[in-house]
PDB file of C-alpha atoms and ligand atoms in Angstrom:
ATOM      1  CA  MET A 868     -43.440 -32.581  18.272  1.00  0.00           C
ATOM      2  CA  THR A 869     -42.553 -30.801  21.515  1.00  0.00           C
ATOM      3  CA  GLN A 870     -43.698 -27.170  21.835  1.00  0.00           C
ATOM      4  CA  LEU A 871     -40.955 -25.464  23.445  1.00  0.00           C
ATOM      5  CA  LYS A 872     -41.890 -23.286  26.525  1.00  0.00           C
ATOM      6  CA  VAL A 873     -38.801 -21.150  26.191  1.00  0.00           C
ATOM      7  CA  PRO A 874     -36.898 -19.824  23.258  1.00  0.00           C
ATOM      8  CA  LEU A 875     -34.486 -22.591  21.640  1.00  0.00           C
ATOM      9  CA  ARG A 876     -31.083 -22.383  22.986  1.00  0.00           C
ATOM     10  CA  HIS A 877     -28.183 -25.162  22.603  1.00  0.00           C
ATOM     11  CA  TYR A 878     -25.332 -25.725  24.804  1.00  0.00           C
ATOM     12  CA  LEU A 879     -22.513 -26.475  22.456  1.00  0.00           C
ATOM     13  CA  GLN A 880     -19.470 -24.757  24.235  1.00  0.00           C
ATOM     14  CA  PHE A 881     -18.909 -22.985  27.645  1.00  0.00           C
ATOM     15  CA  SER A 882     -19.298 -19.537  25.942  1.00  0.00           C
ATOM     16  CA  ASP A 883     -22.961 -20.158  24.998  1.00  0.00           C
ATOM     17  CA  PHE A 884     -24.097 -18.765  28.372  1.00  0.00           C
ATOM     18  CA  SER A 885     -23.285 -15.515  30.119  1.00  0.00           C
ATOM     19  CA  SER A 886     -21.870 -15.187  33.830  1.00  0.00           C
ATOM     20  CA  GLU A 887     -25.232 -14.143  35.024  1.00  0.00           C
ATOM     21  CA  GLU A 888     -26.879 -17.346  33.588  1.00  0.00           C
ATOM     22  CA  TYR A 889     -23.955 -19.463  35.167  1.00  0.00           C
ATOM     23  CA  ALA A 890     -24.565 -17.699  38.396  1.00  0.00           C
ATOM     24  CA  TYR A 891     -28.195 -18.953  38.295  1.00  0.00           C
ATOM     25  CA  ILE A 892     -27.170 -22.536  37.183  1.00  0.00           C
ATOM     26  CA  LEU A 893     -24.589 -22.962  39.891  1.00  0.00           C
ATOM     27  CA  ASN A 894     -27.273 -21.873  42.553  1.00  0.00           C
ATOM     28  CA  ARG A 895     -29.973 -24.045  40.803  1.00  0.00           C
ATOM     29  CA  SER A 896     -27.595 -26.948  40.933  1.00  0.00           C
ATOM     30  CA  LYS A 897     -27.138 -26.749  44.709  1.00  0.00           C
ATOM     31  CA  VAL A 898     -30.988 -26.543  45.033  1.00  0.00           C
ATOM     32  CA  LEU A 899     -31.492 -29.601  42.778  1.00  0.00           C
ATOM     33  CA  LYS A 900     -28.703 -31.468  44.591  1.00  0.00           C
ATOM     34  CA  ASP A 901     -30.310 -30.620  48.157  1.00  0.00           C
ATOM     35  CA  LYS A 902     -33.710 -31.654  46.953  1.00  0.00           C
ATOM     36  CA  PHE A 903     -32.610 -34.791  45.540  1.00  0.00           C
ATOM     37  CA  LYS A 904     -30.651 -35.865  48.866  1.00  0.00           C
ATOM     38  CA  ASP A 905     -33.671 -34.982  50.866  1.00  0.00           C
ATOM     39  CA  TYR A 906     -35.974 -37.277  48.707  1.00  0.00           C
ATOM     40  CA  ASP A 907     -37.876 -34.234  47.688  1.00  0.00           C
ATOM     41  CA  THR A 908     -39.343 -35.533  44.366  1.00  0.00           C
ATOM     42  CA  TRP A 909     -39.180 -32.801  41.401  1.00  0.00           C
ATOM     43  CA  HIS A 910     -40.637 -33.981  38.184  1.00  0.00           C
ATOM     44  CA  PRO A 911     -40.553 -30.669  35.796  1.00  0.00           C
ATOM     45  CA  LEU A 912     -39.537 -32.895  32.828  1.00  0.00           C
ATOM     46  CA  HIS A 913     -42.464 -35.581  33.212  1.00  0.00           C
ATOM     47  CA  ASP A 914     -43.219 -36.946  29.894  1.00  0.00           C
ATOM     48  CA  ARG A 915     -40.100 -35.485  28.298  1.00  0.00           C
ATOM     49  CA  THR A 916     -37.288 -37.594  26.600  1.00  0.00           C
ATOM     50  CA  LEU A 917     -33.653 -37.022  26.340  1.00  0.00           C
ATOM     51  CA  ALA A 918     -31.828 -38.586  23.358  1.00  0.00           C
ATOM     52  CA  MET A 919     -28.022 -39.476  24.142  1.00  0.00           C
ATOM     53  CA  ILE A 920     -25.936 -40.001  21.102  1.00  0.00           C
ATOM     54  CA  PHE A 921     -22.477 -41.302  21.621  1.00  0.00           C
ATOM     55  CA  GLU A 922     -20.057 -41.750  18.814  1.00  0.00           C
ATOM     56  CA  LYS A 923     -17.290 -42.342  21.586  1.00  0.00           C
ATOM     57  CA  HIS A 924     -17.051 -44.402  24.894  1.00  0.00           C
ATOM     58  CA  SER A 925     -18.565 -42.899  28.076  1.00  0.00           C
ATOM     59  CA  THR A 926     -19.483 -44.064  31.580  1.00  0.00           C
ATOM     60  CA  ARG A 927     -19.965 -40.915  33.685  1.00  0.00           C
ATOM     61  CA  THR A 928     -21.776 -38.755  30.959  1.00  0.00           C
ATOM     62  CA  ARG A 929     -23.966 -41.570  29.980  1.00  0.00           C
ATOM     63  CA  LEU A 930     -24.777 -42.415  33.509  1.00  0.00           C
ATOM     64  CA  SER A 931     -25.219 -38.866  34.811  1.00  0.00           C
ATOM     65  CA  PHE A 932     -27.523 -37.736  32.115  1.00  0.00           C
ATOM     66  CA  GLU A 933     -29.803 -40.961  32.139  1.00  0.00           C
ATOM     67  CA  ALA A 934     -29.945 -40.832  36.059  1.00  0.00           C
ATOM     68  CA  GLY A 935     -30.552 -36.974  36.003  1.00  0.00           C
ATOM     69  CA  MET A 936     -33.441 -37.390  33.350  1.00  0.00           C
ATOM     70  CA  PHE A 937     -34.998 -40.044  35.316  1.00  0.00           C
ATOM     71  CA  GLN A 938     -34.772 -37.876  38.502  1.00  0.00           C
ATOM     72  CA  LEU A 939     -36.458 -35.025  36.814  1.00  0.00           C
ATOM     73  CA  GLY A 940     -39.433 -37.141  35.721  1.00  0.00           C
ATOM     74  CA  GLY A 941     -38.314 -37.837  32.209  1.00  0.00           C
ATOM     75  CA  HIS A 942     -36.888 -40.532  30.147  1.00  0.00           C
ATOM     76  CA  ALA A 943     -33.511 -41.104  28.333  1.00  0.00           C
ATOM     77  CA  VAL A 944     -32.780 -43.120  25.319  1.00  0.00           C
ATOM     78  CA  TYR A 945     -29.231 -44.264  24.348  1.00  0.00           C
ATOM     79  CA  LEU A 946     -28.179 -44.152  20.895  1.00  0.00           C
ATOM     80  CA  ASN A 947     -24.815 -44.984  19.751  1.00  0.00           C
ATOM     81  CA  THR A 948     -23.216 -44.947  16.130  1.00  0.00           C
ATOM     82  CA  ARG A 949     -22.676 -48.776  15.805  1.00  0.00           C
ATOM     83  CA  ASP A 950     -26.251 -49.643  16.000  1.00  0.00           C
ATOM     84  CA  THR A 951     -28.147 -46.762  14.563  1.00  0.00           C
ATOM     85  CA  GLN A 952     -28.269 -45.307  10.968  1.00  0.00           C
ATOM     86  CA  LEU A 953     -25.756 -42.607  12.099  1.00  0.00           C
ATOM     87  CA  GLY A 954     -22.971 -45.221  11.679  1.00  0.00           C
ATOM     88  CA  ARG A 955     -24.303 -46.204   8.048  1.00  0.00           C
ATOM     89  CA  GLY A 956     -24.108 -42.685   6.896  1.00  0.00           C
ATOM     90  CA  GLU A 957     -27.310 -41.122   7.281  1.00  0.00           C
ATOM     91  CA  PRO A 958     -26.703 -37.252   7.095  1.00  0.00           C
ATOM     92  CA  VAL A 959     -26.420 -35.679  10.484  1.00  0.00           C
ATOM     93  CA  GLU A 960     -28.983 -32.926   9.067  1.00  0.00           C
ATOM     94  CA  ASP A 961     -31.530 -35.478   8.431  1.00  0.00           C
ATOM     95  CA  ALA A 962     -30.803 -37.193  11.662  1.00  0.00           C
ATOM     96  CA  ALA A 963     -31.182 -34.114  13.615  1.00  0.00           C
ATOM     97  CA  GLN A 964     -34.598 -33.281  12.080  1.00  0.00           C
ATOM     98  CA  VAL A 965     -36.027 -36.910  13.016  1.00  0.00           C
ATOM     99  CA  ILE A 966     -34.552 -37.223  16.581  1.00  0.00           C
ATOM    100  CA  SER A 967     -35.723 -33.793  17.551  1.00  0.00           C
ATOM    101  CA  ARG A 968     -39.231 -34.527  16.467  1.00  0.00           C
ATOM    102  CA  MET A 969     -39.275 -37.580  18.736  1.00  0.00           C
ATOM    103  CA  THR A 970     -37.518 -36.156  21.626  1.00  0.00           C
ATOM    104  CA  ASP A 971     -37.550 -32.984  23.663  1.00  0.00           C
ATOM    105  CA  ILE A 972     -33.600 -32.598  24.552  1.00  0.00           C
ATOM    106  CA  ILE A 973     -30.488 -34.133  22.896  1.00  0.00           C
ATOM    107  CA  MET A 974     -27.194 -34.721  24.234  1.00  0.00           C
ATOM    108  CA  ILE A 975     -24.467 -35.566  21.731  1.00  0.00           C
ATOM    109  CA  ARG A 976     -20.739 -36.947  22.307  1.00  0.00           C
ATOM    110  CA  THR A 977     -19.012 -36.781  19.059  1.00  0.00           C
ATOM    111  CA  PHE A 978     -15.769 -36.148  17.144  1.00  0.00           C
ATOM    112  CA  GLY A 979     -15.749 -32.734  15.523  1.00  0.00           C
ATOM    113  CA  GLN A 980     -17.290 -29.442  17.006  1.00  0.00           C
ATOM    114  CA  ASP A 981     -18.746 -29.082  13.293  1.00  0.00           C
ATOM    115  CA  ILE A 982     -20.733 -32.269  13.577  1.00  0.00           C
ATOM    116  CA  LEU A 983     -22.352 -31.099  16.624  1.00  0.00           C
ATOM    117  CA  GLU A 984     -23.048 -27.646  15.106  1.00  0.00           C
ATOM    118  CA  ARG A 985     -24.646 -29.011  12.006  1.00  0.00           C
ATOM    119  CA  PHE A 986     -26.827 -31.251  14.058  1.00  0.00           C
ATOM    120  CA  ALA A 987     -27.939 -28.213  16.224  1.00  0.00           C
ATOM    121  CA  ALA A 988     -28.585 -26.197  13.218  1.00  0.00           C
ATOM    122  CA  ASN A 989     -31.057 -28.861  12.127  1.00  0.00           C
ATOM    123  CA  SER A 990     -32.639 -29.621  15.559  1.00  0.00           C
ATOM    124  CA  ARG A 991     -35.923 -28.384  16.881  1.00  0.00           C
ATOM    125  CA  VAL A 992     -34.922 -28.935  20.429  1.00  0.00           C
ATOM    126  CA  PRO A 993     -32.142 -28.016  22.739  1.00  0.00           C
ATOM    127  CA  VAL A 994     -28.783 -29.963  21.887  1.00  0.00           C
ATOM    128  CA  ILE A 995     -25.999 -30.246  24.495  1.00  0.00           C
ATOM    129  CA  ASN A 996     -22.368 -30.949  24.027  1.00  0.00           C
ATOM    130  CA  GLY A 997     -21.371 -34.185  25.848  1.00  0.00           C
ATOM    131  CA  LEU A 998     -17.855 -33.873  24.734  1.00  0.00           C
ATOM    132  CA  THR A 999     -16.250 -33.007  21.187  1.00  0.00           C
ATOM    133  CA  ASN A1000     -12.546 -33.055  20.212  1.00  0.00           C
ATOM    134  CA  GLU A1001     -12.711 -29.321  20.938  1.00  0.00           C
ATOM    135  CA  PHE A1002     -14.700 -28.885  24.154  1.00  0.00           C
ATOM    136  CA  HIS A1003     -16.309 -30.518  27.018  1.00  0.00           C
ATOM    137  CA  PRO A1004     -18.609 -27.921  28.645  1.00  0.00           C
ATOM    138  CA  CYS A1005     -20.523 -30.036  30.947  1.00  0.00           C
ATOM    139  CA  GLN A1006     -17.505 -31.356  32.798  1.00  0.00           C
ATOM    140  CA  VAL A1007     -16.011 -27.775  33.410  1.00  0.00           C
ATOM    141  CA  LEU A1008     -19.342 -26.886  34.605  1.00  0.00           C
ATOM    142  CA  ALA A1009     -19.404 -29.564  37.241  1.00  0.00           C
ATOM    143  CA  ASP A1010     -15.854 -28.730  38.106  1.00  0.00           C
ATOM    144  CA  ILE A1011     -16.603 -25.131  38.792  1.00  0.00           C
ATOM    145  CA  PHE A1012     -19.592 -26.200  40.641  1.00  0.00           C
ATOM    146  CA  THR A1013     -17.456 -28.287  42.785  1.00  0.00           C
ATOM    147  CA  PHE A1014     -14.781 -25.486  43.298  1.00  0.00           C
ATOM    148  CA  HIS A1015     -17.977 -23.374  44.326  1.00  0.00           C
ATOM    149  CA  GLU A1016     -19.115 -25.683  46.912  1.00  0.00           C
ATOM    150  CA  LEU A1017     -15.583 -26.121  48.527  1.00  0.00           C
ATOM    151  CA  ARG A1018     -13.879 -23.024  48.088  1.00  0.00           C
ATOM    152  CA  GLY A1019     -16.597 -20.328  47.069  1.00  0.00           C
ATOM    153  CA  ASP A1020     -16.417 -17.901  44.158  1.00  0.00           C
ATOM    154  CA  ILE A1021     -13.866 -18.769  41.454  1.00  0.00           C
ATOM    155  CA  ALA A1022     -13.622 -15.124  40.211  1.00  0.00           C
ATOM    156  CA  GLY A1023     -10.003 -13.896  40.885  1.00  0.00           C
ATOM    157  CA  LYS A1024      -8.480 -17.369  41.532  1.00  0.00           C
ATOM    158  CA  ILE A1025      -5.788 -19.171  39.636  1.00  0.00           C
ATOM    159  CA  VAL A1026      -6.637 -22.527  37.840  1.00  0.00           C
ATOM    160  CA  THR A1027      -3.662 -24.323  36.624  1.00  0.00           C
ATOM    161  CA  TRP A1028      -3.783 -26.816  33.789  1.00  0.00           C
ATOM    162  CA  VAL A1029      -0.804 -29.465  33.541  1.00  0.00           C
ATOM    163  CA  GLY A1030      -0.863 -31.365  30.368  1.00  0.00           C
ATOM    164  CA  ASP A1031      -2.371 -31.609  27.023  1.00  0.00           C
ATOM    165  CA  ALA A1032      -3.886 -28.760  25.132  1.00  0.00           C
ATOM    166  CA  ASN A1033      -7.250 -30.622  24.633  1.00  0.00           C
ATOM    167  CA  ASN A1034     -11.109 -30.403  24.909  1.00  0.00           C
ATOM    168  CA  MET A1035     -10.900 -29.593  28.685  1.00  0.00           C
ATOM    169  CA  ALA A1036      -8.032 -27.120  28.379  1.00  0.00           C
ATOM    170  CA  TYR A1037      -9.992 -24.961  25.887  1.00  0.00           C
ATOM    171  CA  THR A1038     -13.106 -25.093  27.757  1.00  0.00           C
ATOM    172  CA  TRP A1039     -11.431 -24.173  30.981  1.00  0.00           C
ATOM    173  CA  LEU A1040     -10.147 -21.199  29.027  1.00  0.00           C
ATOM    174  CA  GLN A1041     -13.527 -20.162  27.936  1.00  0.00           C
ATOM    175  CA  ALA A1042     -14.701 -20.477  31.344  1.00  0.00           C
ATOM    176  CA  ALA A1043     -11.701 -18.241  32.738  1.00  0.00           C
ATOM    177  CA  CYS A1044     -12.752 -15.491  30.676  1.00  0.00           C
ATOM    178  CA  ILE A1045     -16.697 -15.636  31.258  1.00  0.00           C
ATOM    179  CA  LEU A1046     -16.189 -16.293  35.133  1.00  0.00           C
ATOM    180  CA  ASN A1047     -13.184 -13.651  35.371  1.00  0.00           C
ATOM    181  CA  PHE A1048     -10.440 -16.102  36.788  1.00  0.00           C
ATOM    182  CA  GLN A1049      -6.765 -16.597  35.494  1.00  0.00           C
ATOM    183  CA  PHE A1050      -5.763 -19.899  33.571  1.00  0.00           C
ATOM    184  CA  HIS A1051      -2.256 -21.058  33.719  1.00  0.00           C
ATOM    185  CA  PHE A1052      -1.414 -23.678  31.020  1.00  0.00           C
ATOM    186  CA  SER A1053       1.691 -25.683  30.760  1.00  0.00           C
ATOM    187  CA  GLY A1054       2.325 -28.563  28.251  1.00  0.00           C
ATOM    188  CA  PRO A1055       5.235 -29.947  26.442  1.00  0.00           C
ATOM    189  CA  ALA A1056       6.951 -28.352  23.384  1.00  0.00           C
ATOM    190  CA  GLY A1057       5.066 -29.694  20.320  1.00  0.00           C
ATOM    191  CA  TYR A1058       1.666 -29.722  21.946  1.00  0.00           C
ATOM    192  CA  PRO A1059       0.965 -25.841  22.544  1.00  0.00           C
ATOM    193  CA  LEU A1060      -2.553 -24.241  22.454  1.00  0.00           C
ATOM    194  CA  ASP A1061      -3.479 -23.201  19.209  1.00  0.00           C
ATOM    195  CA  MET A1062      -3.697 -19.540  19.579  1.00  0.00           C
ATOM    196  CA  THR A1063      -5.938 -19.067  16.453  1.00  0.00           C
ATOM    197  CA  ARG A1064      -8.700 -20.619  18.655  1.00  0.00           C
ATOM    198  CA  ILE A1065      -8.264 -18.195  21.261  1.00  0.00           C
ATOM    199  CA  SER A1066      -9.860 -14.754  21.490  1.00  0.00           C
ATOM    200  CA  ALA A1067      -8.204 -11.453  22.465  1.00  0.00           C
ATOM    201  CA  SER A1068     -10.374 -11.411  25.643  1.00  0.00           C
ATOM    202  CA  GLU A1069      -9.439 -15.061  26.355  1.00  0.00           C
ATOM    203  CA  GLN A1070      -5.752 -14.240  26.086  1.00  0.00           C
ATOM    204  CA  GLN A1071      -6.409 -11.737  28.743  1.00  0.00           C
ATOM    205  CA  HIS A1072      -6.929 -14.795  31.216  1.00  0.00           C
ATOM    206  CA  LEU A1073      -4.277 -16.915  29.874  1.00  0.00           C
ATOM    207  CA  LYS A1074      -0.549 -17.329  31.006  1.00  0.00           C
ATOM    208  CA  VAL A1075       1.446 -19.961  29.365  1.00  0.00           C
ATOM    209  CA  PHE A1076       4.431 -21.630  31.104  1.00  0.00           C
ATOM    210  CA  ASP A1077       7.135 -23.688  29.765  1.00  0.00           C
ATOM    211  CA  SER A1078       7.678 -25.093  33.383  1.00  0.00           C
ATOM    212  CA  PRO A1079       4.807 -27.131  34.721  1.00  0.00           C
ATOM    213  CA  LEU A1080       6.251 -26.383  38.236  1.00  0.00           C
ATOM    214  CA  GLU A1081       6.111 -22.789  37.665  1.00  0.00           C
ATOM    215  CA  ALA A1082       2.643 -22.898  36.362  1.00  0.00           C
ATOM    216  CA  CYS A1083       1.334 -24.455  39.481  1.00  0.00           C
ATOM    217  CA  GLN A1084       2.824 -21.636  41.786  1.00  0.00           C
ATOM    218  CA  GLY A1085       0.206 -20.059  43.833  1.00  0.00           C
ATOM    219  CA  ALA A1086      -2.773 -22.052  42.059  1.00  0.00           C
ATOM    220  CA  HIS A1087      -6.078 -22.346  43.877  1.00  0.00           C
ATOM    221  CA  LEU A1088      -6.876 -25.342  41.634  1.00  0.00           C
ATOM    222  CA  VAL A1089      -4.555 -27.886  39.777  1.00  0.00           C
ATOM    223  CA  THR A1090      -6.110 -29.877  37.245  1.00  0.00           C
ATOM    224  CA  THR A1091      -5.112 -32.341  34.295  1.00  0.00           C
ATOM    225  CA  ASP A1092      -6.557 -34.916  31.991  1.00  0.00           C
ATOM    226  CA  VAL A1093      -5.505 -37.858  29.990  1.00  0.00           C
ATOM    227  CA  TRP A1094      -2.439 -37.280  27.762  1.00  0.00           C
ATOM    228  CA  THR A1095      -4.036 -38.935  24.862  1.00  0.00           C
ATOM    229  CA  SER A1096      -7.706 -38.163  24.137  1.00  0.00           C
ATOM    230  CA  MET A1097     -10.056 -40.404  22.384  1.00  0.00           C
ATOM    231  CA  GLY A1098      -9.731 -40.213  18.654  1.00  0.00           C
ATOM    232  CA  TYR A1099      -6.055 -39.492  19.037  1.00  0.00           C
ATOM    233  CA  GLU A1100      -4.918 -43.160  20.194  1.00  0.00           C
ATOM    234  CA  GLU A1101      -2.338 -43.672  17.469  1.00  0.00           C
ATOM    235  CA  GLU A1102      -0.280 -40.595  19.108  1.00  0.00           C
ATOM    236  CA  ASN A1103      -0.190 -42.496  22.325  1.00  0.00           C
ATOM    237  CA  GLN A1104       3.342 -43.785  22.489  1.00  0.00           C
ATOM    238  CA  ALA A1105       4.809 -40.345  21.246  1.00  0.00           C
ATOM    239  CA  ARG A1106       2.652 -38.552  23.870  1.00  0.00           C
ATOM    240  CA  LEU A1107       3.817 -40.660  26.649  1.00  0.00           C
ATOM    241  CA  LYS A1108       7.596 -39.673  26.141  1.00  0.00           C
ATOM    242  CA  ALA A1109       6.596 -36.043  25.464  1.00  0.00           C
ATOM    243  CA  PHE A1110       4.563 -35.391  28.601  1.00  0.00           C
ATOM    244  CA  SER A1111       6.570 -37.474  31.016  1.00  0.00           C
ATOM    245  CA  ALA A1112       7.532 -34.179  32.955  1.00  0.00           C
ATOM    246  CA  TRP A1113       4.173 -33.062  33.062  1.00  0.00           C
ATOM    247  CA  ILE A1114       2.765 -35.419  35.674  1.00  0.00           C
ATOM    248  CA  VAL A1115       1.034 -33.783  38.464  1.00  0.00           C
ATOM    249  CA  ASP A1116       2.859 -35.199  41.504  1.00  0.00           C
ATOM    250  CA  GLY A1117       3.273 -34.012  45.182  1.00  0.00           C
ATOM    251  CA  GLN A1118       6.103 -31.489  44.201  1.00  0.00           C
ATOM    252  CA  LYS A1119       3.820 -29.505  41.812  1.00  0.00           C
ATOM    253  CA  MET A1120       1.042 -29.699  44.579  1.00  0.00           C
ATOM    254  CA  SER A1121       3.517 -28.361  47.227  1.00  0.00           C
ATOM    255  CA  VAL A1122       3.973 -24.948  45.326  1.00  0.00           C
ATOM    256  CA  ALA A1123       0.332 -24.393  44.935  1.00  0.00           C
ATOM    257  CA  GLN A1124      -1.735 -22.766  47.583  1.00  0.00           C
ATOM    258  CA  ALA A1125      -1.890 -24.699  50.783  1.00  0.00           C
ATOM    259  CA  ASP A1126      -5.536 -25.532  50.349  1.00  0.00           C
ATOM    260  CA  ALA A1127      -5.279 -26.233  46.548  1.00  0.00           C
ATOM    261  CA  LEU A1128      -7.780 -28.723  44.972  1.00  0.00           C
ATOM    262  CA  PHE A1129      -6.778 -31.209  42.629  1.00  0.00           C
ATOM    263  CA  MET A1130      -9.214 -31.952  39.802  1.00  0.00           C
ATOM    264  CA  HIS A1131      -9.301 -34.379  37.006  1.00  0.00           C
ATOM    265  CA  CYS A1132     -12.426 -35.266  34.741  1.00  0.00           C
ATOM    266  CA  LEU A1133     -11.665 -39.106  34.679  1.00  0.00           C
ATOM    267  CA  PRO A1134     -10.955 -41.472  33.520  1.00  0.00           C
ATOM    268  CA  ALA A1135      -7.252 -41.230  35.014  1.00  0.00           C
ATOM    269  CA  HIS A1136      -4.002 -42.972  34.557  1.00  0.00           C
ATOM    270  CA  ARG A1137      -2.169 -43.139  37.656  1.00  0.00           C
ATOM    271  CA  GLY A1138       1.673 -42.798  37.183  1.00  0.00           C
ATOM    272  CA  GLU A1139       1.049 -40.833  33.713  1.00  0.00           C
ATOM    273  CA  GLU A1140      -0.771 -37.622  34.081  1.00  0.00           C
ATOM    274  CA  VAL A1141      -1.241 -37.817  37.865  1.00  0.00           C
ATOM    275  CA  SER A1142       0.528 -39.720  40.677  1.00  0.00           C
ATOM    276  CA  SER A1143      -1.366 -41.925  42.852  1.00  0.00           C
ATOM    277  CA  GLU A1144      -0.233 -39.675  45.848  1.00  0.00           C
ATOM    278  CA  VAL A1145      -2.205 -36.720  44.374  1.00  0.00           C
ATOM    279  CA  ILE A1146      -5.267 -38.352  42.848  1.00  0.00           C
ATOM    280  CA  ASP A1147      -5.772 -40.418  46.030  1.00  0.00           C
ATOM    281  CA  GLY A1148      -4.691 -37.814  48.245  1.00  0.00           C
ATOM    282  CA  PRO A1149      -6.448 -35.369  50.527  1.00  0.00           C
ATOM    283  CA  GLN A1150      -6.536 -32.276  47.934  1.00  0.00           C
ATOM    284  CA  SER A1151      -7.977 -34.409  45.323  1.00  0.00           C
ATOM    285  CA  VAL A1152     -11.842 -34.169  44.730  1.00  0.00           C
ATOM    286  CA  VAL A1153     -12.325 -36.259  41.730  1.00  0.00           C
ATOM    287  CA  TRP A1154     -15.065 -38.233  43.228  1.00  0.00           C
ATOM    288  CA  GLU A1155     -17.136 -35.066  44.034  1.00  0.00           C
ATOM    289  CA  GLU A1156     -16.329 -33.941  40.487  1.00  0.00           C
ATOM    290  CA  ALA A1157     -17.854 -36.977  39.000  1.00  0.00           C
ATOM    291  CA  GLU A1158     -20.951 -36.876  41.152  1.00  0.00           C
ATOM    292  CA  ASN A1159     -21.462 -33.232  40.540  1.00  0.00           C
ATOM    293  CA  ARG A1160     -21.892 -34.042  36.665  1.00  0.00           C
ATOM    294  CA  LEU A1161     -25.320 -35.170  37.669  1.00  0.00           C
ATOM    295  CA  HIS A1162     -26.434 -32.243  39.452  1.00  0.00           C
ATOM    296  CA  VAL A1163     -25.384 -29.492  37.033  1.00  0.00           C
ATOM    297  CA  GLN A1164     -26.598 -31.430  34.244  1.00  0.00           C
ATOM    298  CA  LYS A1165     -30.255 -31.698  35.753  1.00  0.00           C
ATOM    299  CA  ALA A1166     -29.814 -27.881  36.396  1.00  0.00           C
ATOM    300  CA  LEU A1167     -28.785 -27.581  32.716  1.00  0.00           C
ATOM    301  CA  MET A1168     -31.629 -29.601  31.210  1.00  0.00           C
ATOM    302  CA  GLU A1169     -34.279 -27.942  33.397  1.00  0.00           C
ATOM    303  CA  PHE A1170     -32.958 -24.401  32.282  1.00  0.00           C
ATOM    304  CA  LEU A1171     -32.980 -25.175  28.561  1.00  0.00           C
ATOM    305  CA  LEU A1172     -36.396 -26.728  28.573  1.00  0.00           C
ATOM    306  CA  CYS A1173     -38.182 -24.576  31.271  1.00  0.00           C
ATOM    307  CA  GLY A1174     -36.239 -21.491  31.816  1.00  0.00           C
ATOM    308  CA  LYS A1175     -35.448 -20.217  35.311  1.00  0.00           C
ATOM    309  CA  PHE A1176     -37.358 -21.189  38.590  1.00  0.00           C
ATOM    310  CA  ASN A1177     -37.526 -18.681  41.376  1.00  0.00           C
TER     311      ASN A1177
HETATM  312  N1   CP B2239     -15.352 -37.038  32.464  1.00  0.00           N
HETATM  313  C1   CP B2239     -16.200 -37.833  31.468  1.00  0.00           C
HETATM  314  O1   CP B2239     -16.800 -37.329  30.624  1.00  0.00           O
HETATM  315  O2   CP B2239     -16.172 -39.349  31.551  1.00  0.00           O
HETATM  316  P1   CP B2239     -16.755 -40.245  30.523  1.00  0.00           P
HETATM  317  O3   CP B2239     -16.063 -40.245  29.395  1.00  0.00           O
HETATM  318  O4   CP B2239     -17.037 -41.736  31.470  1.00  0.00           O
HETATM  319  O5   CP B2239     -18.187 -39.837  30.278  1.00  0.00           O
HETATM  320  N1  NVA B2240     -10.027 -35.291  27.040  1.00  0.00           N
HETATM  321  C1  NVA B2240     -10.538 -36.553  27.160  1.00  0.00           C
HETATM  322  C2  NVA B2240     -11.649 -36.522  28.172  1.00  0.00           C
HETATM  323  C3  NVA B2240     -12.538 -37.765  28.491  1.00  0.00           C
HETATM  324  C4  NVA B2240     -13.647 -37.349  29.519  1.00  0.00           C
HETATM  325  C5  NVA B2240     -10.973 -37.050  25.921  1.00  0.00           C
HETATM  326  O1  NVA B2240     -11.656 -36.395  25.087  1.00  0.00           O
HETATM  327  O2  NVA B2240     -10.966 -38.339  25.730  1.00  0.00           O
END
């Protein structure tokens, strides 16, 4: 069983770290990115194993965690519900006890946040949220790192969300509160943010707009995501109708700042939540965002297992 070098911490939602810790992780992500691009070998996680548990589909999350762990000198094991005992009803608590005695760090993509929390409460090693119905903190961390690289500090800026009140939207709102920027949200009637999930301090960073065009005015970053997240597929037809005016298109980008960026966590549906002209246009940084999952998650795993360097 692994001996922890630093006190046990989990990364279950964006609010688990402070603004000072994010300043360190963003800086460290850049150091690790540059090191890797320079072929400068860095193996702080030699002999360590990452368990990756997937109860939903993934391309980016699986690949970025697996490649990242390899680059840090460790090894990653892919587990999914279909061919492990998790899919046959083994209690999450028992699985956490066992998996955390054989591995050193665990990433989970699952449905309810409660499942992740029950797993973490029974884990002897750090647990990372690789997406739940409620949050997707690794993606927003990569997005903020991308903004930081291209435009500098995000504090004081306006981030506009056009679309579904989903795991990404709630994570952005947590980030707005911790990193001190404004979050503009616009989605159709019938799909509002659940205000019972939003703290008083988060509300100070939130402005809700009926009109997606008004929400984009003056934005430094416009971002969206699929209208139907994994697990909600039976609502797809109703959502296609309800969200049709919430497409991020050239008109919406035209009222944002002249140097505004467009982000999407991917996978995307061109012609639904974003037009081809925007996602394939000059303001889009979706490929940078995807690549940066790798670099920020390396910094995250290093931080959770080794603490701070320098
Ligand atoms: N953005 C993201 O998490 O992608 P995957 O679903 O492919 O992992
Ligand atoms: N909101 C989407 C993100 C996919 C990466 C989902 O949960 O399916």
